[in-house]
Amino acid sequence: MYSRINNKDKKAPLITLVGPPNSGKTTLYNYLSGKKSKTVNYPGSTVNYSVSKILSKHEINADILDSPGIISLIPTSPDERVSVDTLYKHPKYGHPDIVIVTVDASQLSRHLYLVKQMMESNFNLIVVVTMIDILKRNGKDIDIIKLSAILGCCVVKFDGRNADGIKHLLEKTRDKIVAIQKEEIILPVAKFQIDRDKLLLSYKQIEEIEEEVIIDNNNRRNGQLDISSINDNLVVLNNRRAFVKPDARTLKLDKVFLHKYWGLAIFFIAMSVVFTAIFWIAQPFMDWINTGFENLSSFTGELLGENLFSDLVSGGLIPGLGSVLVFLPQILILFFILELLEDSGYLARGAMLVDKPLSKIGLNGRSFVPMLSGFACAIPATMAARTIANKKERFLTIFILPLMSCSARIPVYALLVAFLTPKDKPYLGGIFFTLIYLFSIVSSLIIAAIANKFRDRIVKEKEDSSFIIELPAYRKPKVWINTKHAYKNAIQYVKKAGPVILILSLVLWVLTTFPNFDPSIPDADKLSAEEVSSAKNSERLAGSYAAMMGRFIEPVMKPMGMDWRIGVSLVATFAAREVFVSSLALIFKVTDDDEDTHNSLLTAMKEAKFEDTGQKLFTASTIIGLVVFFVFAMQCLSTTAIARKETGGWKIPILQIVVFTALAYAFTVVVVNGLKAVGVS
Amino acid sequence: MKRADDLKIGERAVIKDVDNSHPSSHRILEIGFTPGQEIELLNCSAFNDPLAFAIRGTIIAIRKKEAHCIHV
């Protein structure tokens, strides 16, 4: 298949955006791309980049493609490899007709390196110089015309803050498009090999270019020549280059943010604020979504009457949809905060701070972002791990990601914590939650450390662990663009995880509804319609496939102090954790008539008894046991699928399922029986 | 011979050579640590590793091990 977006007769030219990280590439993409921007995957991996038609008001009929940042055409990590492969030939989009390279003016000597490689590869280039404001803040300027003449290609300025220069860029792009339709197509030439001498020569040439085009106004303060800075520049003659100080404001801020003790304190405070924000800001929205879907469910139930179709819609489809959307607020907030941290320049510094401790347990400073995202959802988190160059570290990071307390666990913990929290001491709930999070973080780190001991047996790869990261200049984050990105990412999550969860909740509905769909109720005429309906519900469930499965696995549940009913719910959670609450509600015959489901479920749980002994089913020890189970168990098919894709095999996902589920079971048995032994009910 | 990880915070030095002892030495060159370039050690992380260097007008954090193959 060879098609592009809105492709009619002739294929539209393809423009690919490349550039080093932090060179303003994505900002430019946001100005150029139209509304219909979509994220596409590179076949064979899940590295995604955006592709879009150029915004229609720019009057250019072309596709524009954005890909992860690269510093050279020799990739070291999977995300870079995809960017480079995309440049040479994307299986679906072909090779780009025009390549726009972004170059940070204050980083000219480093960023021109990629430009030089691109020129040697025969790409049809437009060089876009960004961040001139930072250059000017440091008393310098750049001669674009000279740069264009030296490079022998088209160079334009662009200001990311106000889109200044975009008209000129579009003009040049239009000219190029006209030109390529006349010219013969020149295919990019062979890929780059590691060649030290060539690299050093390139840098030498780039340094000469930089001397030519950067205008240093600092030498002419007050119209007079400044002797000291001339002396500074004289060192060039001694075959060494003048020292260029990084952004002054950034240096000042780093004195605090990277301070030996303060830096660490700020890091921990920042992380606590992030988690609190995710939790507290999202809560009311999650409650609204929950209530909304419950109301919708009971409303459609009444509207459609008592039949199979009605039950499918109100008991299967709508709750299933609700269980997907309920995480949207949290995921949105987490993505937004991540964007904010990245845009401001702090994220790279956070990664630097945790690199040492993480490397002790076989991870990398770059594991920090995936791990942080893991608290929203393991799916995007697993994809974020592709920035880790070393295979062992990448696989180990992916391996432990399901242990991060993802948002799907929150409704489960919320229910369990509510059960444990005494009515007169509501503040205990918050403390319990914090304890669960701390417990999950600590145990995931311990498991990583243990898994690290075995990693040579699991992944065969040479030891080339590295941590090289640019700490970009601090900038005021562009909140509106961050919001847009967070929204895009969250929507992508819904599209990816949504169908899976939806299908699984339908399967669950089938399993809990059939084969005993319409049980006969004795003395039905003596009961009210509502009582008949609820009796039918419970009879239906007791004779369902799910109940059969539950009874089958009951011997396994017994050591955990649980019965088949919890067993059914737990089996259901292996598809997706969040199903736990709704399946418990279904199994304990909770109807959402007057009270809200949550409270009536709690009441039902408190009254539930073992069917044989009549003892209470849910006690403090079983509830704590369930929490432990949810901390460890690998209960998410989507994560399994994505882990298989990202690691290119079944080894890691199968290890995750086996190891984490075994751990969950063992720990739960130990915790429940241990608690009972020391006298906890 | 002095190496980049021997620098004190605030100390500047000119890179003499980058040896091939680390698998990432090519990447270290690519990112801008080339001979003749002056660098300054700006910060070190709370755990003494990685180190943040000022180079070519930006800040790059690298591990001590990687800094060790930069001769100054």
PDB file of C-alpha atoms in Angstrom, chain A residues 71-76 80 106-107 109-110 113 117 193-196 199-200 203-204 207 239-247 250-251 254-255 258-260 264 349 352-357 359 363-365 393 463-472, chain B residues 9-67 69 71:
ATOM      1  CA  ILE A  71      22.014  14.338  17.078  1.00  0.00           C
ATOM      2  CA  SER A  72      23.604  12.327  14.319  1.00  0.00           C
ATOM      3  CA  LEU A  73      22.754   9.915  11.512  1.00  0.00           C
ATOM      4  CA  ILE A  74      24.464   7.151  13.499  1.00  0.00           C
ATOM      5  CA  PRO A  75      21.761   6.058  15.936  1.00  0.00           C
ATOM      6  CA  THR A  76      22.481   4.637  19.399  1.00  0.00           C
ATOM      7  CA  GLU A  80      16.979   7.358  17.118  1.00  0.00           C
ATOM      8  CA  SER A 106      22.963  29.245  20.471  1.00  0.00           C
ATOM      9  CA  GLN A 107      24.152  25.677  19.820  1.00  0.00           C
ATOM     10  CA  SER A 109      28.597  24.300  16.484  1.00  0.00           C
ATOM     11  CA  ARG A 110      26.870  21.191  17.840  1.00  0.00           C
ATOM     12  CA  TYR A 113      26.996  18.517  12.770  1.00  0.00           C
ATOM     13  CA  GLN A 117      25.775  14.799   7.688  1.00  0.00           C
ATOM     14  CA  GLN A 193      29.585   4.579   9.543  1.00  0.00           C
ATOM     15  CA  ILE A 194      31.526   5.396  12.667  1.00  0.00           C
ATOM     16  CA  ASP A 195      34.550   7.332  11.418  1.00  0.00           C
ATOM     17  CA  ARG A 196      36.481   9.312  13.960  1.00  0.00           C
ATOM     18  CA  LEU A 199      33.894  13.435  12.605  1.00  0.00           C
ATOM     19  CA  LEU A 200      36.808  15.547  13.794  1.00  0.00           C
ATOM     20  CA  TYR A 203      33.692  19.633  13.607  1.00  0.00           C
ATOM     21  CA  LYS A 204      36.735  21.585  12.452  1.00  0.00           C
ATOM     22  CA  GLU A 207      33.838  25.622  13.969  1.00  0.00           C
ATOM     23  CA  ASN A 239      44.333  26.022  18.235  1.00  0.00           C
ATOM     24  CA  ARG A 240      41.793  26.146  20.978  1.00  0.00           C
ATOM     25  CA  ARG A 241      38.374  27.668  20.907  1.00  0.00           C
ATOM     26  CA  ALA A 242      36.996  30.405  23.069  1.00  0.00           C
ATOM     27  CA  PHE A 243      34.889  29.113  25.912  1.00  0.00           C
ATOM     28  CA  VAL A 244      31.218  29.806  25.323  1.00  0.00           C
ATOM     29  CA  LYS A 245      29.328  30.107  28.568  1.00  0.00           C
ATOM     30  CA  PRO A 246      25.922  28.417  28.664  1.00  0.00           C
ATOM     31  CA  ASP A 247      22.807  30.497  29.270  1.00  0.00           C
ATOM     32  CA  THR A 250      20.231  28.437  33.480  1.00  0.00           C
ATOM     33  CA  LEU A 251      23.581  28.387  35.280  1.00  0.00           C
ATOM     34  CA  ASP A 254      21.185  24.963  38.271  1.00  0.00           C
ATOM     35  CA  LYS A 255      23.081  26.191  41.305  1.00  0.00           C
ATOM     36  CA  LEU A 258      21.439  20.621  40.861  1.00  0.00           C
ATOM     37  CA  HIS A 259      22.734  21.573  44.305  1.00  0.00           C
ATOM     38  CA  LYS A 260      24.119  18.593  46.158  1.00  0.00           C
ATOM     39  CA  LEU A 264      17.696  16.272  45.881  1.00  0.00           C
ATOM     40  CA  ARG A 349      17.894  17.069  35.341  1.00  0.00           C
ATOM     41  CA  MET A 352      20.529  12.977  35.948  1.00  0.00           C
ATOM     42  CA  LEU A 353      19.779  13.048  39.688  1.00  0.00           C
ATOM     43  CA  VAL A 354      18.470   9.485  39.789  1.00  0.00           C
ATOM     44  CA  ASP A 355      20.969   7.979  37.343  1.00  0.00           C
ATOM     45  CA  LYS A 356      23.435   6.836  39.995  1.00  0.00           C
ATOM     46  CA  PRO A 357      20.971   5.042  42.307  1.00  0.00           C
ATOM     47  CA  SER A 359      22.306   2.318  37.725  1.00  0.00           C
ATOM     48  CA  LEU A 363      18.510   0.695  35.396  1.00  0.00           C
ATOM     49  CA  ASN A 364      19.474   4.029  33.865  1.00  0.00           C
ATOM     50  CA  GLY A 365      18.742   7.681  34.523  1.00  0.00           C
ATOM     51  CA  GLU A 393      18.676  -1.584  30.892  1.00  0.00           C
ATOM     52  CA  GLU A 463      28.102  -4.074  28.389  1.00  0.00           C
ATOM     53  CA  ASP A 464      27.761  -0.588  26.934  1.00  0.00           C
ATOM     54  CA  SER A 465      25.696   1.214  29.509  1.00  0.00           C
ATOM     55  CA  SER A 466      25.912   4.959  29.139  1.00  0.00           C
ATOM     56  CA  PHE A 467      24.209   8.102  30.272  1.00  0.00           C
ATOM     57  CA  ILE A 468      24.731  11.132  28.079  1.00  0.00           C
ATOM     58  CA  ILE A 469      22.047  13.758  28.246  1.00  0.00           C
ATOM     59  CA  GLU A 470      21.796  17.402  27.354  1.00  0.00           C
ATOM     60  CA  LEU A 471      20.528  19.615  30.137  1.00  0.00           C
ATOM     61  CA  PRO A 472      18.621  22.183  28.082  1.00  0.00           C
TER      62      PRO A 472
ATOM     63  CA  ILE B   9      33.526  22.124  40.234  1.00  0.00           C
ATOM     64  CA  GLY B  10      34.106  25.444  38.460  1.00  0.00           C
ATOM     65  CA  GLU B  11      37.388  24.278  36.945  1.00  0.00           C
ATOM     66  CA  ARG B  12      37.961  24.742  33.214  1.00  0.00           C
ATOM     67  CA  ALA B  13      40.177  22.672  30.981  1.00  0.00           C
ATOM     68  CA  VAL B  14      40.860  22.100  27.298  1.00  0.00           C
ATOM     69  CA  ILE B  15      40.182  18.651  25.880  1.00  0.00           C
ATOM     70  CA  LYS B  16      43.383  17.032  24.616  1.00  0.00           C
ATOM     71  CA  ASP B  17      42.017  13.735  23.442  1.00  0.00           C
ATOM     72  CA  VAL B  18      39.091  11.334  23.808  1.00  0.00           C
ATOM     73  CA  ASP B  19      40.195   7.722  24.095  1.00  0.00           C
ATOM     74  CA  ASN B  20      38.243   4.704  22.923  1.00  0.00           C
ATOM     75  CA  SER B  21      38.061   3.010  26.320  1.00  0.00           C
ATOM     76  CA  HIS B  22      34.306   3.505  26.600  1.00  0.00           C
ATOM     77  CA  PRO B  23      31.774   2.068  24.124  1.00  0.00           C
ATOM     78  CA  SER B  24      30.132   5.495  23.988  1.00  0.00           C
ATOM     79  CA  SER B  25      33.286   7.410  23.138  1.00  0.00           C
ATOM     80  CA  HIS B  26      32.072   8.060  19.597  1.00  0.00           C
ATOM     81  CA  ARG B  27      28.829   9.493  20.947  1.00  0.00           C
ATOM     82  CA  ILE B  28      30.842  11.648  23.365  1.00  0.00           C
ATOM     83  CA  LEU B  29      32.700  13.106  20.384  1.00  0.00           C
ATOM     84  CA  GLU B  30      29.506  13.513  18.384  1.00  0.00           C
ATOM     85  CA  ILE B  31      27.810  15.467  21.128  1.00  0.00           C
ATOM     86  CA  GLY B  32      30.673  17.966  21.009  1.00  0.00           C
ATOM     87  CA  PHE B  33      33.486  16.845  23.318  1.00  0.00           C
ATOM     88  CA  THR B  34      36.158  17.222  20.653  1.00  0.00           C
ATOM     89  CA  PRO B  35      39.895  17.901  21.178  1.00  0.00           C
ATOM     90  CA  GLY B  36      40.657  21.613  21.452  1.00  0.00           C
ATOM     91  CA  GLN B  37      37.324  22.363  23.058  1.00  0.00           C
ATOM     92  CA  GLU B  38      37.298  24.039  26.466  1.00  0.00           C
ATOM     93  CA  ILE B  39      34.956  22.577  29.067  1.00  0.00           C
ATOM     94  CA  GLU B  40      33.959  23.494  32.612  1.00  0.00           C
ATOM     95  CA  LEU B  41      32.665  21.155  35.303  1.00  0.00           C
ATOM     96  CA  LEU B  42      29.481  22.876  36.487  1.00  0.00           C
ATOM     97  CA  ASN B  43      27.727  20.493  38.842  1.00  0.00           C
ATOM     98  CA  CYS B  44      27.813  16.989  40.034  1.00  0.00           C
ATOM     99  CA  SER B  45      24.741  15.055  41.020  1.00  0.00           C
ATOM    100  CA  ALA B  46      23.865  14.451  44.664  1.00  0.00           C
ATOM    101  CA  PHE B  47      25.424  11.013  44.366  1.00  0.00           C
ATOM    102  CA  ASN B  48      28.664  12.440  42.843  1.00  0.00           C
ATOM    103  CA  ASP B  49      27.810  10.944  39.459  1.00  0.00           C
ATOM    104  CA  PRO B  50      26.858  11.939  36.672  1.00  0.00           C
ATOM    105  CA  LEU B  51      28.754  15.190  36.094  1.00  0.00           C
ATOM    106  CA  ALA B  52      27.391  18.230  34.264  1.00  0.00           C
ATOM    107  CA  PHE B  53      29.828  19.974  31.914  1.00  0.00           C
ATOM    108  CA  ALA B  54      29.535  23.272  30.108  1.00  0.00           C
ATOM    109  CA  ILE B  55      30.520  22.669  26.510  1.00  0.00           C
ATOM    110  CA  ARG B  56      29.934  24.647  23.327  1.00  0.00           C
ATOM    111  CA  GLY B  57      27.445  26.884  25.089  1.00  0.00           C
ATOM    112  CA  THR B  58      25.286  24.143  26.484  1.00  0.00           C
ATOM    113  CA  ILE B  59      25.296  21.752  29.429  1.00  0.00           C
ATOM    114  CA  ILE B  60      25.798  18.021  28.971  1.00  0.00           C
ATOM    115  CA  ALA B  61      25.571  15.493  31.773  1.00  0.00           C
ATOM    116  CA  ILE B  62      27.684  12.366  31.432  1.00  0.00           C
ATOM    117  CA  ARG B  63      28.696   9.637  33.842  1.00  0.00           C
ATOM    118  CA  LYS B  64      32.101   9.666  35.557  1.00  0.00           C
ATOM    119  CA  LYS B  65      33.059   6.591  33.555  1.00  0.00           C
ATOM    120  CA  GLU B  66      32.398   8.480  30.338  1.00  0.00           C
ATOM    121  CA  ALA B  67      34.170  11.593  31.590  1.00  0.00           C
ATOM    122  CA  CYS B  69      37.895   8.824  28.694  1.00  0.00           C
ATOM    123  CA  HIS B  71      41.804  13.647  28.548  1.00  0.00           C
TER     124      HIS B  71
END
